[in-house]
Structure formats: C-alpha cells, structure tokens
Coordinates of C-alpha atoms and ligand atoms in Angstrom, one line a residue:
M20 CA 8.8 47.7 -30.0
G21 CA 8.9 44.6 -27.7
G22 CA 12.7 44.4 -28.4
I23 CA 13.3 48.0 -27.5
R24 CA 11.2 47.6 -24.4
V25 CA 13.1 44.5 -23.3
S26 CA 16.5 46.0 -24.0
G27 CA 15.3 49.1 -22.2
I28 CA 14.5 47.0 -19.2
L29 CA 17.9 45.3 -19.5
V30 CA 19.7 48.6 -19.5
L31 CA 17.7 49.7 -16.5
C32 CA 18.6 46.4 -14.6
L33 CA 22.2 46.9 -15.6
L34 CA 22.2 50.4 -14.2
V35 CA 20.6 49.3 -11.0
V36 CA 23.2 46.5 -10.7
I37 CA 26.1 48.9 -11.4
G38 CA 24.6 51.5 -9.1
S39 CA 24.3 49.0 -6.2
T40 CA 27.8 47.4 -6.6
D41 CA 29.2 50.9 -6.8
A42 CA 27.6 51.5 -3.5
Q43 CA 29.2 48.6 -1.7
L44 CA 32.1 48.5 0.7
Q45 CA 35.0 46.6 -0.7
L46 CA 38.2 45.2 0.7
G47 CA 41.1 47.5 -0.2
F48 CA 38.8 50.4 -1.4
Y49 CA 41.8 52.8 -1.1
T50 CA 44.3 50.6 -3.0
K51 CA 44.3 53.0 -6.0
K52 CA 43.1 56.2 -4.3
C53 CA 45.4 56.2 -1.4
P54 CA 47.6 53.1 -1.4
K55 CA 49.2 53.7 1.9
A56 CA 46.1 54.6 3.9
E57 CA 45.4 51.3 5.6
K58 CA 49.1 50.8 6.3
I59 CA 49.3 54.2 8.0
V60 CA 46.5 53.3 10.3
K61 CA 48.0 50.0 11.1
N62 CA 51.5 51.4 11.7
F63 CA 50.2 54.1 14.0
V64 CA 48.2 51.7 16.0
E65 CA 51.0 49.2 16.3
E66 CA 53.4 51.9 17.4
H67 CA 51.2 53.5 20.0
I68 CA 48.9 50.7 21.4
R69 CA 51.8 49.3 23.5
N70 CA 51.7 52.4 25.6
A71 CA 48.0 52.3 26.0
P72 CA 46.6 48.8 25.4
S73 CA 43.3 49.7 27.0
L74 CA 42.6 51.8 23.9
A75 CA 41.7 48.6 22.0
A76 CA 38.6 48.3 24.1
A77 CA 37.8 51.9 23.8
L78 CA 38.0 51.9 20.0
I79 CA 36.0 48.8 19.4
R80 CA 33.3 50.3 21.6
M81 CA 33.5 53.6 19.7
H82 CA 33.0 51.7 16.4
F83 CA 29.9 50.0 17.9
H84 CA 28.4 53.3 19.1
D85 CA 29.1 54.9 15.8
C86 CA 27.4 52.1 13.8
F87 CA 24.3 52.1 16.0
V88 CA 23.5 55.7 15.3
R89 CA 22.8 56.6 11.6
G90 CA 25.1 53.8 10.5
C91 CA 28.9 53.6 10.6
D92 CA 29.5 57.2 9.5
A93 CA 31.7 58.7 12.2
S94 CA 28.8 60.7 13.5
V95 CA 30.1 59.8 16.9
L96 CA 33.2 62.0 16.4
V97 CA 31.4 65.3 15.6
N98 CA 31.7 68.0 18.2
S99 CA 28.6 69.8 19.5
T100 CA 28.1 73.4 18.3
S101 CA 26.1 76.2 19.8
S102 CA 23.0 75.1 17.8
N103 CA 23.5 71.3 18.0
Q104 CA 24.1 68.8 20.8
A105 CA 26.1 66.0 19.2
E106 CA 26.2 62.2 19.9
K107 CA 29.4 62.8 21.8
D108 CA 27.5 64.7 24.4
A109 CA 24.9 62.0 25.1
P110 CA 25.1 60.2 28.4
P111 CA 26.1 56.8 26.8
N112 CA 29.3 58.3 25.4
L113 CA 30.3 59.9 28.7
T114 CA 32.7 57.0 28.9
L115 CA 33.9 56.8 25.3
R116 CA 37.6 57.3 24.9
G117 CA 40.1 57.5 22.1
F118 CA 38.9 60.5 20.2
D119 CA 42.3 62.1 20.1
F120 CA 43.8 58.9 18.9
I121 CA 41.5 58.8 15.9
D122 CA 42.2 62.5 15.2
R123 CA 45.9 61.8 15.1
I124 CA 45.5 59.0 12.6
K125 CA 43.2 61.1 10.5
S126 CA 45.7 63.9 10.3
L127 CA 48.3 61.4 9.1
V128 CA 46.1 60.1 6.3
E129 CA 45.0 63.6 5.4
A130 CA 48.7 64.6 5.0
Q131 CA 49.2 61.6 2.6
C132 CA 45.9 62.0 0.6
P133 CA 43.8 65.0 1.4
G134 CA 40.1 64.5 1.4
V135 CA 40.2 60.8 0.4
V136 CA 39.9 58.6 3.5
S137 CA 36.8 58.9 5.7
C138 CA 36.8 59.2 9.4
A139 CA 34.3 56.3 9.5
D140 CA 36.9 54.0 7.8
V141 CA 39.6 55.3 10.2
I142 CA 37.4 54.2 13.2
A143 CA 36.6 50.8 11.7
L144 CA 40.3 50.1 10.8
A145 CA 41.8 51.4 14.0
A146 CA 39.3 49.3 16.1
R147 CA 40.3 46.2 14.2
D148 CA 44.0 46.9 14.2
S149 CA 44.1 47.7 17.9
V150 CA 42.3 44.6 18.9
V151 CA 44.6 42.5 16.7
A152 CA 47.7 44.3 18.1
T153 CA 46.6 43.3 21.6
G154 CA 46.2 39.7 20.7
G155 CA 42.5 39.6 19.8
P156 CA 40.8 38.4 16.7
F157 CA 41.2 39.7 13.2
W158 CA 38.2 40.5 11.1
N159 CA 37.9 41.9 7.6
V160 CA 37.2 45.6 7.3
P161 CA 36.0 46.4 3.8
T162 CA 36.3 50.1 3.2
G163 CA 34.6 52.9 1.3
R164 CA 32.4 54.3 4.1
R165 CA 31.6 58.0 3.9
D166 CA 31.1 60.4 6.7
G167 CA 27.7 61.7 7.8
V168 CA 26.8 65.3 8.3
I169 CA 24.4 64.8 11.2
S170 CA 25.1 63.9 14.8
R171 CA 22.4 64.2 17.4
S172 CA 22.7 63.5 21.1
S173 CA 19.0 62.4 21.3
E174 CA 19.6 59.7 18.7
A175 CA 22.5 58.2 20.6
L176 CA 20.3 58.0 23.6
A177 CA 17.6 56.3 21.7
S178 CA 19.7 53.8 19.6
I179 CA 22.5 52.7 21.9
P180 CA 21.3 50.0 24.3
S181 CA 21.7 50.8 28.0
P182 CA 23.3 48.4 30.4
F183 CA 19.9 48.2 32.1
S184 CA 18.3 46.7 29.0
N185 CA 16.4 43.5 29.3
F186 CA 16.4 40.8 26.6
T187 CA 13.5 42.2 24.6
T188 CA 15.0 45.6 24.4
L189 CA 18.4 44.2 23.3
Q190 CA 16.8 42.0 20.6
T191 CA 14.9 45.0 19.3
S192 CA 17.8 47.3 19.4
F193 CA 20.0 44.9 17.4
A194 CA 17.2 44.0 15.0
N195 CA 16.8 47.8 14.2
Q196 CA 20.4 47.6 12.9
G197 CA 19.8 44.4 10.9
L198 CA 21.6 42.3 13.6
D199 CA 20.2 39.0 14.9
L200 CA 20.4 37.2 18.2
K201 CA 23.6 35.4 17.2
D202 CA 25.2 38.8 16.5
L203 CA 24.0 40.0 19.9
V204 CA 25.7 37.1 21.7
L205 CA 28.9 37.3 19.7
L206 CA 29.3 41.1 19.8
S207 CA 28.5 41.3 23.5
G208 CA 31.6 39.0 23.7
A209 CA 33.6 42.2 23.3
H210 CA 33.0 42.6 27.0
T211 CA 35.8 40.1 27.4
I212 CA 38.0 43.1 27.3
G213 CA 37.8 46.5 28.9
V214 CA 36.3 48.3 31.9
S215 CA 33.2 49.8 33.2
H216 CA 32.3 52.6 35.6
C217 CA 30.4 51.5 38.7
T218 CA 27.4 53.6 37.7
S219 CA 26.6 51.2 34.9
F220 CA 25.6 48.5 37.4
T221 CA 25.5 49.8 41.0
N222 CA 21.7 49.6 40.9
R223 CA 22.2 45.8 40.9
L224 CA 24.2 46.0 44.0
Y225 CA 22.3 48.6 46.1
N226 CA 18.8 49.4 45.0
F227 CA 17.6 47.0 42.3
T228 CA 13.8 47.5 42.8
G229 CA 13.9 50.6 44.9
K230 CA 13.9 48.7 48.2
G231 CA 17.6 48.8 48.9
D232 CA 17.9 45.3 47.4
Q233 CA 20.2 43.4 45.1
D234 CA 19.6 41.9 41.7
P235 CA 18.9 38.2 42.3
D236 CA 20.4 37.4 38.9
L237 CA 23.8 38.6 40.1
N238 CA 25.9 36.1 42.0
S239 CA 25.7 37.3 45.6
Q240 CA 29.3 36.6 46.4
Y241 CA 30.4 38.6 43.4
A242 CA 28.0 41.4 44.4
A243 CA 29.4 41.4 48.0
N244 CA 32.9 41.6 46.7
L245 CA 32.1 44.5 44.3
K246 CA 30.4 46.4 47.1
A247 CA 33.3 45.8 49.6
K248 CA 36.2 46.4 47.2
K249 CA 35.1 48.4 44.2
C250 CA 31.8 50.3 44.1
K251 CA 31.3 51.5 47.7
S252 CA 28.0 53.4 47.0
L253 CA 25.2 53.6 44.5
S254 CA 26.5 56.9 43.2
D255 CA 30.2 56.0 42.8
N256 CA 30.9 57.5 39.4
T257 CA 34.7 57.4 39.4
T258 CA 35.8 53.8 40.2
I259 CA 36.3 51.5 37.2
V260 CA 35.9 47.7 37.2
E261 CA 37.1 45.1 34.8
M262 CA 34.2 43.5 33.1
D263 CA 36.0 40.2 32.8
P264 CA 38.0 40.2 36.0
G265 CA 41.3 38.4 35.8
S266 CA 41.4 38.3 32.0
H267 CA 40.2 41.7 30.9
R268 CA 43.2 42.1 28.5
S269 CA 42.6 38.8 26.7
F270 CA 40.0 38.2 24.1
D271 CA 38.9 34.8 25.3
L272 CA 35.8 32.9 26.2
S273 CA 35.8 33.7 29.9
Y274 CA 33.2 36.4 29.5
Y275 CA 30.7 33.6 28.5
T276 CA 31.9 31.4 31.3
L277 CA 31.1 34.2 33.8
L278 CA 27.6 34.8 32.2
L279 CA 26.6 31.2 33.1
K280 CA 27.9 31.7 36.7
R281 CA 25.7 34.8 37.0
R282 CA 28.8 37.0 37.0
G283 CA 28.0 39.1 34.0
L284 CA 28.4 42.7 35.1
F285 CA 25.5 44.4 33.5
Q286 CA 21.8 43.5 33.4
S287 CA 22.3 43.5 29.6
D288 CA 25.0 40.8 30.0
S289 CA 22.8 38.8 32.3
A290 CA 19.8 39.1 29.9
L291 CA 21.7 37.0 27.3
T292 CA 21.1 33.9 29.5
K293 CA 17.4 34.6 29.7
S294 CA 16.3 33.4 26.3
S295 CA 16.8 29.8 25.3
T296 CA 18.1 30.9 21.9
T297 CA 20.8 33.0 23.2
Y298 CA 21.5 30.7 26.1
N299 CA 22.1 27.9 23.6
Y300 CA 24.5 30.1 21.6
I301 CA 26.5 30.7 24.7
K302 CA 26.7 27.0 25.5
Q303 CA 27.8 26.3 21.9
L304 CA 30.5 28.9 22.0
L305 CA 31.8 27.5 25.3
Q306 CA 31.9 24.0 23.8
G307 CA 34.0 25.3 20.9
S308 CA 37.6 26.6 20.9
S309 CA 38.6 30.2 21.3
Q310 CA 39.6 30.2 17.6
N311 CA 36.0 29.3 16.8
F312 CA 34.8 32.2 18.9
H313 CA 37.2 34.5 17.1
A314 CA 36.0 33.3 13.7
E315 CA 32.4 33.8 14.6
F316 CA 33.1 37.1 16.2
A317 CA 34.8 38.2 13.1
K318 CA 31.7 37.5 11.0
S319 CA 29.5 39.6 13.3
M320 CA 32.0 42.5 13.4
E321 CA 32.1 42.6 9.6
K322 CA 28.3 42.6 9.6
M323 CA 28.2 45.4 12.2
G324 CA 30.7 47.4 10.2
R325 CA 28.3 47.4 7.2
V326 CA 25.3 48.8 9.1
K327 CA 23.6 51.6 7.2
V328 CA 26.9 52.7 5.7
K329 CA 27.0 55.7 3.3
T330 CA 28.9 55.0 0.1
G331 CA 29.3 56.3 -3.4
S332 CA 28.4 59.9 -3.4
S333 CA 26.4 60.2 -0.2
G334 CA 27.8 61.9 2.8
Q335 CA 31.2 63.5 2.6
I336 CA 34.9 62.9 3.5
R337 CA 35.3 65.1 6.5
K338 CA 38.5 67.1 6.7
H339 CA 38.5 67.1 10.5
C340 CA 36.7 64.3 12.1
A341 CA 35.2 66.6 14.8
V342 CA 33.6 69.0 12.4
V343 CA 31.3 68.6 9.4
N344 CA 32.8 70.3 6.3
S345 CA 31.4 73.7 5.7
Ligands
HEM20 C1 24.6 44.5 23.9 C2 24.5 45.8 24.2 C3 25.6 46.5 24.9 C4 25.5 47.2 26.1 C5 24.2 47.5 26.8 C6 26.8 47.7 26.4 C7 27.0 48.5 27.5 C8 28.3 48.9 27.9 C9 28.6 49.7 29.0 C10 27.6 50.3 30.0 C11 30.0 49.7 29.1 C12 30.7 50.4 30.2 C13 30.8 51.9 30.1 C14 31.3 52.5 31.3 O1 30.6 52.5 32.3 O2 32.5 52.9 31.3 C15 30.5 49.0 28.0 C16 31.8 48.9 27.8 C17 32.3 48.3 26.7 N1 31.6 47.7 25.6 FE1 29.7 47.4 25.6 N2 27.7 47.2 25.5 C18 27.0 46.5 24.5 C19 27.5 45.9 23.4 C20 28.8 46.1 23.0 C21 29.3 45.8 21.7 C22 28.4 45.3 20.5 C23 30.6 46.0 21.7 C24 31.6 45.9 20.6 C25 31.5 45.0 19.6 C26 31.0 46.5 23.1 C27 32.2 46.7 23.5 C28 32.5 47.3 24.7 C29 33.9 47.4 25.2 C30 35.1 46.9 24.6 C31 33.8 48.1 26.5 C32 34.9 48.5 27.4 C33 35.3 49.9 27.0 C34 36.5 50.5 27.7 O3 37.3 49.7 28.3 O4 36.7 51.7 27.6 N3 29.8 46.5 23.8 N4 29.5 48.5 27.3
NAG21 C1 11.9 45.4 29.0 O1 12.2 46.7 29.2 C2 11.3 47.6 28.5 C3 11.8 49.0 28.6 O2 12.3 49.3 29.9 C4 9.9 47.4 29.2 O3 9.0 48.3 28.5 C5 9.5 46.0 29.0 O4 8.3 45.8 29.7 C6 10.5 45.0 29.6 N1 10.2 43.7 29.2 C7 10.2 42.7 30.1 C8 9.8 41.3 29.5 O5 10.5 42.8 31.2
NAG22 C1 16.3 53.4 46.3 O1 15.2 53.7 45.4 C2 14.1 54.3 45.9 C3 13.0 54.3 44.9 O2 13.5 54.9 43.7 C4 14.5 55.6 46.5 O3 13.4 56.2 47.1 C5 15.6 55.5 47.5 O4 16.0 56.7 48.0 C6 16.8 54.7 46.9 N1 17.8 54.4 47.9 C7 19.0 54.9 47.8 C8 20.0 54.5 48.8 O5 19.4 55.7 46.9
NAG23 C1 29.9 62.4 39.9 O1 29.3 62.5 41.1 C2 29.6 63.7 41.7 C3 29.1 63.7 43.2 O2 27.9 62.9 43.3 C4 29.1 64.9 40.9 O3 29.3 66.1 41.5 C5 29.7 64.8 39.5 O4 29.1 65.8 38.6 C6 29.5 63.4 38.9 N1 30.2 63.4 37.7 C7 29.7 62.9 36.6 C8 30.7 62.8 35.4 O5 28.6 62.5 36.4
NAG24 C1 36.4 69.1 19.4 O1 36.2 69.1 20.8 C2 37.3 68.7 21.5 C3 36.9 68.6 23.0 O2 36.1 69.7 23.4 C4 38.4 69.8 21.3 O3 39.6 69.4 22.0 C5 38.7 69.8 19.8 O4 39.7 70.8 19.5 C6 37.5 70.0 19.0 N1 37.8 69.8 17.6 C7 37.6 70.7 16.6 C8 38.1 70.4 15.3 O5 36.9 71.7 16.8
NAG25 C1 34.3 62.3 25.4 C2 33.1 63.2 25.4 O1 32.9 64.0 24.5 N1 32.3 63.1 26.4 C3 31.1 63.9 26.6 C4 29.9 63.0 26.7 O2 28.8 63.7 27.1 C5 28.9 64.5 28.3 C6 27.6 65.1 28.6 O3 26.6 64.2 28.7 C7 30.0 65.5 28.2 O4 30.2 66.2 29.4 C8 31.3 64.8 27.8 O5 32.3 65.7 27.6

C-alpha cells in the first residue's frame, strides 16, 4: 500500500517535472523543427539593417512593449478588428515602428516551415539580431514562445509605463512582470539608442505643474536648448529628439552619465536617480566598463524575454502576425 502510494507520488512528481521542463524556453528550440529559422531572421536583419539602422531601437522597444502586456506573446502585433481595439492602437504604441519588418521576416520563415515559428520568437530574435548588427550587446534568446490570441488596447495603457512615471510607479510596473530594480536600471539603458517625440517630455519644458514652469529635475541649460532648437511648443507632436544626444547610435554608458547630469529626457529616466538603490546601480555601472554594462544588460534582456511566456501547447503559432488564426 505504502509502496504504491510512494511510487504514485514519485510518478506524479516526475510528470510535474516533465511538464514544467517541457514548458520552458530553450536555446535552439527550432534546431529540429525548423533548422534554418534563426538563421533566416539573422540574415534578413543583417541584410536590411544597414539601410535602416534606427530600426534596432524600434525593435528592442517593440519587444519590451510586447513582453509587458500578457507576456512576450506577440500580442503587440495584432491588428484591431471591428469588435476589438488592439494593443497596437493604444497611445503608448503610437510611436512603435517596424511592424512591416517583422511581417517580412515572418513570411520568410513561414515559407520555410509553415506554422512552426511563432511571431513572438521572431520579435525576440529580430530585436537581438538588430541590436547586435548595429554594434550593441549580444544576449541569449532562448526560443519556444507561442503567440497569444488576445490583444487589448486598454491593457497596453495599463501595463506599459508612461514617460511621466515616478520611481514608485516604475518599480511597481516592473515588479508586476517579475523584474527588479536592477533590471529597471539596466533595461532603461536601452535609451542609449533611439529617439523620442517631443510630446513624451514637453511638459517638463513648458508646463510642469500647470504654472507654465519647468521641471527642476531637468538641467536648465538642456531644457533651454531643447525649447530653442527642438520642441518649440508644448504640443509639438512631430519633432523627434535623440534620447542620448551625440551618441544615439552607440550602445554605450553615456545614457547613465547624462542621468547624473540631470539630462535624462523623461521623468521616468530622471526617476532612476531618485532612489538610493537605483542611484547606486547607476554609479556602479559607470565605474565599470561598457563590456560590463553589456553583460549585465544581456542578463536582464534574457529575463525580460521570459516574462509570462506561453509555451508547450498554450497559445498558437499565428500564420500572419497581425491576425489571430481563425
Ligand atoms: C522604464 C520604463 C520606460 C519608459 C517609461 C519608456 C518610455 C519611452 C518613451 C516615451 C519613448 C519615446 C517614444 C516616442 O515618443 O517616440 C521610448 C523610446 C524608446 N524606448 Fe523606452 N521606456 C521604458 C523602458 C524601456 C525598455 C525596458 C526598453 C528596452 C529594453 C526601452 C527601449 C526604448 C527604445 C530603444 C526607444 C527608442 C525607440 C525608437 O527610436 O523608435 N525602453 N521609451
Ligand atoms: C507616483 O505617481 C503615482 C501615479 O501618478 C501617484 O499616485 C503617486 O502619488 C506618485 N508617488 C510619489 C511618491 O510622488
Ligand atoms: C498649463 O497647465 C494649466 C493647468 O493644467 C493649463 O490651465 C494651462 O492652459 C497650461 N498652459 C499651456 C500653455 O498649455
Ligand atoms: C498632432 O497635433 C496636431 C495639431 O495639434 C493634430 O491635428 C494631430 O492630430 C496630432 N497628431 C497626433 C498623431 O496626435
Ligand atoms: C494590419 O494592419 C496594417 C495597418 O493598418 C495593414 O497594412 C495590414 O495589411 C494588416 N494586416 C493584416 C494581415 O490584416
Ligand atoms: C503603428 C500603429 O499601429 N500605430 C497606431 C497606434 O495607435 C494609434 C491610436 O491611438 C493609431 O492611430 C496608430 O495607427
């Protein structure tokens, strides 16, 4: 009796273990199922990123926005329908770019292995490969993500932190995804590349507290310069500004240097200097080499890429990234 019970429990444990390892991402998930998949993504990126290097920033940001809403499941790619307003059509994504690029890669992998490679993995791989191809850090991208079937604009608004966030809001938002303060500092380091529209920060220049004032946490010389040369009014929604001026193409430490000079562009960047924990992480990064930053960044990216992923038999492999399979 006891023996049967014990072995029964053993079998149960074994099943649980098998079940859970089955449901993990793994490096080279497609090695058997679609051996060329990762190479197809890499080749496409390497071939096309030269003509549009700014896409690297767009794609790593897309990966972030994807992972923060229902996990990294390509829900960010789904088009709205007459009965559903999708994440794509939420205000934070107004400025996402690169959808077409992902669609083109997806059609290449579909031609090679129909119905095998998820859109979520295509985003994760293309983000990494494009950052590497433009001289940025490498990080591991274990694969095996599956695509979600739900995409809601309201959830994007609720889960993606706004540039007006304070420290507490950022900490909570990252904690909701299982990411800690170190991840917050490191992943924000992606703002060392790319651009922003004025509307993400003009409140700091023109009307911070509703009295026509500036944000005292923004360097006043920098603010004056932005007002004179870039964002000429509170409502300028067309001009774009480099977030790490002078080195917005290189994945270096200068974003963190700027933070300590009160030259971070967003309130959310500035907020990282407000807690002693995150302030000290920034100091530590600045004392280390850029290789050290890259290595630390890689760990946090891999962690972000695992957020609430769907694996095994959950979700689906979408045929077209913009539409859920019918
Ligand atoms: C910590 C919270 C974060 C906030 C509040 C935030 C906010 C923003 C905003 C408002 C923009 C500019 C959008 C525009 O006006 O065009 C932006 C751009 C960008 N963000 Fe973040 N972000 C955060 C974290 C991240 C993370 C975790 C990553 C990636 C790991 C990331 C990568 C980028 C990149 C690369 C760009 C430039 C995009 C481009 O050039 O098209 N951000 N972010
Ligand atoms: C941070 O922002 C949130 C949301 O806007 C607000 O409720 C909270 O009071 C703010 N916290 C601090 C410390 O300012
Ligand atoms: C600044 O904000 C206040 C309060 O929200 C508003 O009444 C005022 O019109 C704003 N000023 C500008 C220039 O938009
Ligand atoms: C930008 O601002 C103009 C004028 O204020 C407005 O008509 C337009 O709809 C805005 N565009 C976006 C994308 O918000
Ligand atoms: C999704 O929407 C975009 C932009 O509106 C459109 O160009 C594309 O054809 C749509 N994709 C599908 C598969 O419906
Ligand atoms: C790229 C993209 O789909 N952007 C959409 C984001 O949401 C706005 C509405 O808030 C749409 O107008 C954009 O087309």
